[in-house]
Amino acid sequence: MKIVCAYSGGLDTSCMIPWLTERYDAEIITYTGDLGQGEDLPAIRQKALNTGASVAVVDDLQKRFVDEFVVPALKAGALYEGKYPLHTALGRPLLAQRLVEVALDHGADAIAHGCTGKGNDQVRFEVAAQCLAPHLKVIAPLREWDLTTRELEIDYALERNIPIPITKAKPYSIDRNIWGCAIECGEMEDLWQEPPADAWMMTSDPAEAPKGSIEMVIGFDKGVPVSIDGETLDTVHLIARLNQIAGAYGVGRIDMVENRVVGLKSREVYEGPAAVVLHMAHVELERIVLDRPTFQYKRKLALDFATLIYDGLWFGPLRHAMQAFIESTQQHLTGDVRVRISAGLAQITGRRSPFSLYDDGLATYSDGDTFDRTAAVGFLKLYGLSYQTWGRVQRTR
Ligand code: ARG
């Protein structure tokens, strides 16, 4: 048997290599994708080989992640339950897709992932695999093995000469990529406790941010962020730069309690400086470019699209259909948004577009007003007619 195993280099996935080898009498190929988590990938690759993998595949997925997953979610305005920019939920389908591709390339019989039975990530990996390669077996060792505590895993690893990561006693489960970071566990399981200062990875404490504020202009072309202050940047670099700038001011911290797919609520602490600023700027441009029914309908769809991503349904038919609608709304989403950034805060200060539907003449209360106020009389006669009738016939309070 041949198994392609998702591998991060951490303790769980390191134990998976010998465990899968022994349990399934299998040859193990590891797969590690770089989504911008900022880790030493050559070292991770070497560790996989030292731990017993026959082949260790590592590739840079940042551009594909941003172009095919992050940008569509940004265009959609997808924030799960109105808050979470979905960096993990967007990363999983791509990793699953690559796992499947590597499995097919190597003629493997199964793929394996290191997700627990309690989280959303197992759903995302497995539904993606069910869509893309319905015949492949999926193995989730963490749902099967007896290594139920960190101590048991460490003993298991030591017996097999697997180096134990020398972590600075951070009791957190962290998932990071270029679009954001999720930090779970530890003291944060108490909903009343403020997240400890050492939990944050991408943002400074707003109390220690630089004084004053900075302003920047973010340029969009057909819904895609393309420039900062007039300097054209490819999307990966633009996001990385915004993470730096806004992160230094403590912008992008999100503390939320969310509803997981598997039925429980969990406290999640997220960071996404670029994600927060870009979502804010993008929707601001839509406010001037989209007509009222399209804008309002799209805001409602944004919530559903976010839930669909969260729920692991990326490769299904509904995502394609929704994305076609979203794409068609972005044709004129070209223009600039001014954003001011200060300690812990990003604020919109201006917006402009060659396709803006904002009409000075219609909006002004000064000279040059082109709005026909006499037409409002007839408009109100009909607009309120049904309520006038109701008021006459049925109103009781
Ligand atoms: N709750 C978030 C989600 O479902 C983040 C999961 C983060 N995963 C992790 N292993 N820390 O998308």
PDB file of C-alpha atoms in Angstrom, residues 177-380:
ATOM      1  CA  ASN A 177      -0.595  31.229   6.050  1.00  0.00           C
ATOM      2  CA  ILE A 178      -0.255  34.440   4.070  1.00  0.00           C
ATOM      3  CA  TRP A 179      -3.932  35.336   4.560  1.00  0.00           C
ATOM      4  CA  GLY A 180      -3.921  34.950   8.303  1.00  0.00           C
ATOM      5  CA  CYS A 181      -3.243  33.029  11.444  1.00  0.00           C
ATOM      6  CA  ALA A 182      -5.457  31.036  13.834  1.00  0.00           C
ATOM      7  CA  ILE A 183      -4.508  30.432  17.427  1.00  0.00           C
ATOM      8  CA  GLU A 184      -6.461  27.972  19.557  1.00  0.00           C
ATOM      9  CA  CYS A 185      -6.338  26.225  22.957  1.00  0.00           C
ATOM     10  CA  GLY A 186      -4.600  27.135  26.189  1.00  0.00           C
ATOM     11  CA  GLU A 187      -6.130  29.835  28.376  1.00  0.00           C
ATOM     12  CA  MET A 188      -8.285  31.013  25.471  1.00  0.00           C
ATOM     13  CA  GLU A 189     -10.702  28.152  26.066  1.00  0.00           C
ATOM     14  CA  ASP A 190     -12.036  30.369  28.868  1.00  0.00           C
ATOM     15  CA  LEU A 191     -14.205  32.780  26.896  1.00  0.00           C
ATOM     16  CA  TRP A 192     -13.851  35.483  29.530  1.00  0.00           C
ATOM     17  CA  GLN A 193     -10.036  35.516  29.429  1.00  0.00           C
ATOM     18  CA  GLU A 194      -8.280  37.992  27.205  1.00  0.00           C
ATOM     19  CA  PRO A 195      -5.900  36.159  24.832  1.00  0.00           C
ATOM     20  CA  PRO A 196      -2.409  36.181  26.376  1.00  0.00           C
ATOM     21  CA  ALA A 197       0.095  38.612  24.889  1.00  0.00           C
ATOM     22  CA  ASP A 198       2.336  35.805  23.591  1.00  0.00           C
ATOM     23  CA  ALA A 199      -0.455  34.269  21.517  1.00  0.00           C
ATOM     24  CA  TRP A 200      -0.231  36.851  18.735  1.00  0.00           C
ATOM     25  CA  MET A 201       2.051  36.126  15.794  1.00  0.00           C
ATOM     26  CA  MET A 202       1.332  38.690  13.040  1.00  0.00           C
ATOM     27  CA  THR A 203       0.333  41.815  14.950  1.00  0.00           C
ATOM     28  CA  SER A 204       1.876  44.124  17.552  1.00  0.00           C
ATOM     29  CA  ASP A 205      -0.016  45.103  20.660  1.00  0.00           C
ATOM     30  CA  PRO A 206      -1.980  48.237  19.623  1.00  0.00           C
ATOM     31  CA  ALA A 207      -0.859  49.817  22.917  1.00  0.00           C
ATOM     32  CA  GLU A 208       2.712  49.573  21.659  1.00  0.00           C
ATOM     33  CA  ALA A 209       1.998  50.632  18.066  1.00  0.00           C
ATOM     34  CA  PRO A 210       3.752  53.641  16.542  1.00  0.00           C
ATOM     35  CA  LYS A 211       2.190  56.995  17.494  1.00  0.00           C
ATOM     36  CA  GLY A 212       0.020  58.867  15.023  1.00  0.00           C
ATOM     37  CA  SER A 213      -1.287  57.368  11.803  1.00  0.00           C
ATOM     38  CA  ILE A 214      -0.354  56.616   8.232  1.00  0.00           C
ATOM     39  CA  GLU A 215      -2.493  56.817   5.155  1.00  0.00           C
ATOM     40  CA  MET A 216      -2.338  54.625   2.095  1.00  0.00           C
ATOM     41  CA  VAL A 217      -4.153  54.285  -1.209  1.00  0.00           C
ATOM     42  CA  ILE A 218      -5.081  50.780  -2.283  1.00  0.00           C
ATOM     43  CA  GLY A 219      -5.770  50.391  -5.995  1.00  0.00           C
ATOM     44  CA  PHE A 220      -8.144  47.733  -7.367  1.00  0.00           C
ATOM     45  CA  ASP A 221      -8.527  46.406 -10.891  1.00  0.00           C
ATOM     46  CA  LYS A 222     -11.705  44.397 -11.555  1.00  0.00           C
ATOM     47  CA  GLY A 223     -11.934  43.548  -7.853  1.00  0.00           C
ATOM     48  CA  VAL A 224      -8.290  42.517  -7.459  1.00  0.00           C
ATOM     49  CA  PRO A 225      -6.011  44.645  -5.258  1.00  0.00           C
ATOM     50  CA  VAL A 226      -3.132  45.675  -7.524  1.00  0.00           C
ATOM     51  CA  SER A 227      -1.293  48.613  -5.980  1.00  0.00           C
ATOM     52  CA  ILE A 228      -0.351  50.461  -2.811  1.00  0.00           C
ATOM     53  CA  ASP A 229       0.231  54.200  -3.156  1.00  0.00           C
ATOM     54  CA  GLY A 230       0.458  53.866  -6.924  1.00  0.00           C
ATOM     55  CA  GLU A 231       3.098  51.136  -6.834  1.00  0.00           C
ATOM     56  CA  THR A 232       1.926  48.077  -8.732  1.00  0.00           C
ATOM     57  CA  LEU A 233       2.497  44.850  -6.805  1.00  0.00           C
ATOM     58  CA  ASP A 234       1.581  41.262  -7.538  1.00  0.00           C
ATOM     59  CA  THR A 235      -1.098  40.090  -5.134  1.00  0.00           C
ATOM     60  CA  VAL A 236       1.184  37.876  -3.026  1.00  0.00           C
ATOM     61  CA  HIS A 237       3.573  40.762  -2.366  1.00  0.00           C
ATOM     62  CA  LEU A 238       0.783  43.232  -1.843  1.00  0.00           C
ATOM     63  CA  ILE A 239      -0.729  41.022   0.862  1.00  0.00           C
ATOM     64  CA  ALA A 240       2.666  40.439   2.485  1.00  0.00           C
ATOM     65  CA  ARG A 241       3.367  44.172   2.519  1.00  0.00           C
ATOM     66  CA  LEU A 242      -0.026  45.009   4.034  1.00  0.00           C
ATOM     67  CA  ASN A 243       0.457  42.330   6.695  1.00  0.00           C
ATOM     68  CA  GLN A 244       3.664  44.089   7.678  1.00  0.00           C
ATOM     69  CA  ILE A 245       2.351  47.643   7.668  1.00  0.00           C
ATOM     70  CA  ALA A 246      -1.045  47.067   9.258  1.00  0.00           C
ATOM     71  CA  GLY A 247       0.313  44.346  11.572  1.00  0.00           C
ATOM     72  CA  ALA A 248       2.845  46.777  13.028  1.00  0.00           C
ATOM     73  CA  TYR A 249      -0.089  49.008  14.051  1.00  0.00           C
ATOM     74  CA  GLY A 250      -1.913  46.102  15.682  1.00  0.00           C
ATOM     75  CA  VAL A 251      -4.615  46.048  12.998  1.00  0.00           C
ATOM     76  CA  GLY A 252      -6.234  42.699  12.187  1.00  0.00           C
ATOM     77  CA  ARG A 253      -6.802  41.044  15.566  1.00  0.00           C
ATOM     78  CA  ILE A 254     -10.045  39.098  15.717  1.00  0.00           C
ATOM     79  CA  ASP A 255     -11.352  37.391  18.843  1.00  0.00           C
ATOM     80  CA  MET A 256     -14.472  35.372  18.134  1.00  0.00           C
ATOM     81  CA  VAL A 257     -16.630  32.476  19.231  1.00  0.00           C
ATOM     82  CA  GLU A 258     -17.752  30.587  16.160  1.00  0.00           C
ATOM     83  CA  ASN A 259     -20.057  27.719  15.276  1.00  0.00           C
ATOM     84  CA  ARG A 260     -18.101  24.744  13.944  1.00  0.00           C
ATOM     85  CA  VAL A 261     -19.449  22.387  11.288  1.00  0.00           C
ATOM     86  CA  VAL A 262     -19.428  19.479  13.749  1.00  0.00           C
ATOM     87  CA  GLY A 263     -21.862  21.217  16.081  1.00  0.00           C
ATOM     88  CA  LEU A 264     -19.803  22.820  18.824  1.00  0.00           C
ATOM     89  CA  LYS A 265     -18.865  26.401  19.520  1.00  0.00           C
ATOM     90  CA  SER A 266     -15.215  27.313  19.824  1.00  0.00           C
ATOM     91  CA  ARG A 267     -13.205  30.366  20.777  1.00  0.00           C
ATOM     92  CA  GLU A 268     -10.910  31.356  17.947  1.00  0.00           C
ATOM     93  CA  VAL A 269      -8.306  34.040  17.928  1.00  0.00           C
ATOM     94  CA  TYR A 270      -7.327  35.154  14.447  1.00  0.00           C
ATOM     95  CA  GLU A 271      -4.960  37.617  12.912  1.00  0.00           C
ATOM     96  CA  GLY A 272      -5.192  38.912   9.388  1.00  0.00           C
ATOM     97  CA  PRO A 273      -3.941  42.473   8.976  1.00  0.00           C
ATOM     98  CA  ALA A 274      -4.072  42.449   5.164  1.00  0.00           C
ATOM     99  CA  ALA A 275      -7.328  40.503   5.133  1.00  0.00           C
ATOM    100  CA  VAL A 276      -9.081  43.015   7.386  1.00  0.00           C
ATOM    101  CA  VAL A 277      -7.841  46.059   5.478  1.00  0.00           C
ATOM    102  CA  LEU A 278      -8.506  44.581   2.036  1.00  0.00           C
ATOM    103  CA  HIS A 279     -12.027  43.387   2.855  1.00  0.00           C
ATOM    104  CA  MET A 280     -12.819  46.834   4.204  1.00  0.00           C
ATOM    105  CA  ALA A 281     -11.389  48.625   1.164  1.00  0.00           C
ATOM    106  CA  HIS A 282     -12.948  46.221  -1.356  1.00  0.00           C
ATOM    107  CA  VAL A 283     -16.485  46.582  -0.076  1.00  0.00           C
ATOM    108  CA  GLU A 284     -16.023  50.353   0.063  1.00  0.00           C
ATOM    109  CA  LEU A 285     -15.345  50.392  -3.667  1.00  0.00           C
ATOM    110  CA  GLU A 286     -18.438  48.250  -4.230  1.00  0.00           C
ATOM    111  CA  ARG A 287     -20.484  50.861  -2.378  1.00  0.00           C
ATOM    112  CA  ILE A 288     -19.849  53.368  -5.170  1.00  0.00           C
ATOM    113  CA  VAL A 289     -19.601  51.041  -8.172  1.00  0.00           C
ATOM    114  CA  LEU A 290     -22.448  48.574  -7.707  1.00  0.00           C
ATOM    115  CA  ASP A 291     -26.079  49.528  -8.146  1.00  0.00           C
ATOM    116  CA  ARG A 292     -28.285  49.171  -5.083  1.00  0.00           C
ATOM    117  CA  PRO A 293     -30.002  45.799  -5.775  1.00  0.00           C
ATOM    118  CA  THR A 294     -26.726  44.155  -6.826  1.00  0.00           C
ATOM    119  CA  PHE A 295     -24.823  45.565  -3.851  1.00  0.00           C
ATOM    120  CA  GLN A 296     -27.445  44.474  -1.347  1.00  0.00           C
ATOM    121  CA  TYR A 297     -27.940  41.036  -2.883  1.00  0.00           C
ATOM    122  CA  LYS A 298     -24.192  40.489  -2.992  1.00  0.00           C
ATOM    123  CA  ARG A 299     -23.858  41.342   0.713  1.00  0.00           C
ATOM    124  CA  LYS A 300     -26.352  38.596   1.531  1.00  0.00           C
ATOM    125  CA  LEU A 301     -24.613  36.143  -0.751  1.00  0.00           C
ATOM    126  CA  ALA A 302     -21.303  36.956   0.952  1.00  0.00           C
ATOM    127  CA  LEU A 303     -22.482  35.282   4.153  1.00  0.00           C
ATOM    128  CA  ASP A 304     -23.610  32.151   2.306  1.00  0.00           C
ATOM    129  CA  PHE A 305     -20.401  32.011   0.299  1.00  0.00           C
ATOM    130  CA  ALA A 306     -18.386  32.292   3.520  1.00  0.00           C
ATOM    131  CA  THR A 307     -20.355  29.459   5.113  1.00  0.00           C
ATOM    132  CA  LEU A 308     -19.869  27.312   2.021  1.00  0.00           C
ATOM    133  CA  ILE A 309     -16.093  27.837   2.221  1.00  0.00           C
ATOM    134  CA  TYR A 310     -16.112  27.218   5.967  1.00  0.00           C
ATOM    135  CA  ASP A 311     -18.102  24.027   5.473  1.00  0.00           C
ATOM    136  CA  GLY A 312     -15.549  22.523   3.090  1.00  0.00           C
ATOM    137  CA  LEU A 313     -17.701  22.661  -0.050  1.00  0.00           C
ATOM    138  CA  TRP A 314     -15.126  24.440  -2.233  1.00  0.00           C
ATOM    139  CA  PHE A 315     -15.003  21.863  -5.035  1.00  0.00           C
ATOM    140  CA  GLY A 316     -18.755  21.389  -5.308  1.00  0.00           C
ATOM    141  CA  PRO A 317     -21.097  22.805  -7.959  1.00  0.00           C
ATOM    142  CA  LEU A 318     -22.574  25.579  -5.806  1.00  0.00           C
ATOM    143  CA  ARG A 319     -19.219  27.316  -5.328  1.00  0.00           C
ATOM    144  CA  HIS A 320     -18.700  27.456  -9.094  1.00  0.00           C
ATOM    145  CA  ALA A 321     -22.171  28.888  -9.617  1.00  0.00           C
ATOM    146  CA  MET A 322     -21.821  31.494  -6.872  1.00  0.00           C
ATOM    147  CA  GLN A 323     -18.371  32.457  -8.071  1.00  0.00           C
ATOM    148  CA  ALA A 324     -19.708  33.077 -11.576  1.00  0.00           C
ATOM    149  CA  PHE A 325     -22.182  35.560 -10.124  1.00  0.00           C
ATOM    150  CA  ILE A 326     -19.520  37.221  -7.966  1.00  0.00           C
ATOM    151  CA  GLU A 327     -17.156  37.470 -10.923  1.00  0.00           C
ATOM    152  CA  SER A 328     -19.812  39.188 -13.044  1.00  0.00           C
ATOM    153  CA  THR A 329     -20.219  41.883 -10.366  1.00  0.00           C
ATOM    154  CA  GLN A 330     -16.504  42.745 -10.437  1.00  0.00           C
ATOM    155  CA  GLN A 331     -16.237  43.934 -14.056  1.00  0.00           C
ATOM    156  CA  HIS A 332     -16.247  47.623 -13.067  1.00  0.00           C
ATOM    157  CA  LEU A 333     -14.664  47.212  -9.638  1.00  0.00           C
ATOM    158  CA  THR A 334     -11.709  49.385 -10.570  1.00  0.00           C
ATOM    159  CA  GLY A 335     -10.592  52.361  -8.517  1.00  0.00           C
ATOM    160  CA  ASP A 336      -8.833  53.501  -5.368  1.00  0.00           C
ATOM    161  CA  VAL A 337      -9.606  53.470  -1.689  1.00  0.00           C
ATOM    162  CA  ARG A 338      -7.844  55.601   0.913  1.00  0.00           C
ATOM    163  CA  VAL A 339      -7.272  53.961   4.258  1.00  0.00           C
ATOM    164  CA  ARG A 340      -5.880  55.507   7.428  1.00  0.00           C
ATOM    165  CA  ILE A 341      -4.126  53.198   9.824  1.00  0.00           C
ATOM    166  CA  SER A 342      -3.445  53.971  13.452  1.00  0.00           C
ATOM    167  CA  ALA A 343      -3.073  51.905  16.626  1.00  0.00           C
ATOM    168  CA  GLY A 344      -5.461  48.938  16.297  1.00  0.00           C
ATOM    169  CA  LEU A 345      -7.638  50.727  13.771  1.00  0.00           C
ATOM    170  CA  ALA A 346      -8.105  50.943  10.002  1.00  0.00           C
ATOM    171  CA  GLN A 347     -10.522  53.556   8.701  1.00  0.00           C
ATOM    172  CA  ILE A 348     -11.708  54.480   5.229  1.00  0.00           C
ATOM    173  CA  THR A 349     -10.979  58.104   4.362  1.00  0.00           C
ATOM    174  CA  GLY A 350     -11.794  58.235   0.653  1.00  0.00           C
ATOM    175  CA  ARG A 351     -12.804  56.301  -2.465  1.00  0.00           C
ATOM    176  CA  ARG A 352     -12.916  56.963  -6.217  1.00  0.00           C
ATOM    177  CA  SER A 353     -13.591  55.050  -9.423  1.00  0.00           C
ATOM    178  CA  PRO A 354     -14.026  55.871 -13.104  1.00  0.00           C
ATOM    179  CA  PHE A 355     -17.167  53.699 -12.857  1.00  0.00           C
ATOM    180  CA  SER A 356     -18.593  55.329  -9.749  1.00  0.00           C
ATOM    181  CA  LEU A 357     -22.380  55.618  -9.756  1.00  0.00           C
ATOM    182  CA  TYR A 358     -22.187  58.473  -7.276  1.00  0.00           C
ATOM    183  CA  ASP A 359     -23.624  61.492  -9.114  1.00  0.00           C
ATOM    184  CA  ASP A 360     -22.622  64.888  -7.675  1.00  0.00           C
ATOM    185  CA  GLY A 361     -25.571  66.614  -9.317  1.00  0.00           C
ATOM    186  CA  LEU A 362     -28.083  64.168  -7.852  1.00  0.00           C
ATOM    187  CA  ALA A 363     -26.478  64.099  -4.402  1.00  0.00           C
ATOM    188  CA  THR A 364     -25.739  67.771  -3.781  1.00  0.00           C
ATOM    189  CA  TYR A 365     -27.739  70.054  -1.521  1.00  0.00           C
ATOM    190  CA  SER A 366     -25.930  73.057  -3.019  1.00  0.00           C
ATOM    191  CA  ASP A 367     -25.983  74.746  -6.422  1.00  0.00           C
ATOM    192  CA  GLY A 368     -26.185  72.504  -9.460  1.00  0.00           C
ATOM    193  CA  ASP A 369     -28.801  70.154  -8.031  1.00  0.00           C
ATOM    194  CA  THR A 370     -30.195  68.043 -10.887  1.00  0.00           C
ATOM    195  CA  PHE A 371     -32.552  65.939  -8.785  1.00  0.00           C
ATOM    196  CA  ASP A 372     -36.186  66.521  -9.751  1.00  0.00           C
ATOM    197  CA  ARG A 373     -37.809  67.045  -6.352  1.00  0.00           C
ATOM    198  CA  THR A 374     -41.250  67.573  -7.879  1.00  0.00           C
ATOM    199  CA  ALA A 375     -41.168  63.962  -9.087  1.00  0.00           C
ATOM    200  CA  ALA A 376     -40.966  62.847  -5.432  1.00  0.00           C
ATOM    201  CA  VAL A 377     -44.610  63.782  -4.937  1.00  0.00           C
ATOM    202  CA  GLY A 378     -45.951  61.226  -7.410  1.00  0.00           C
ATOM    203  CA  PHE A 379     -43.371  58.700  -6.294  1.00  0.00           C
ATOM    204  CA  LEU A 380     -44.579  58.842  -2.699  1.00  0.00           C
TER     205      LEU A 380
END
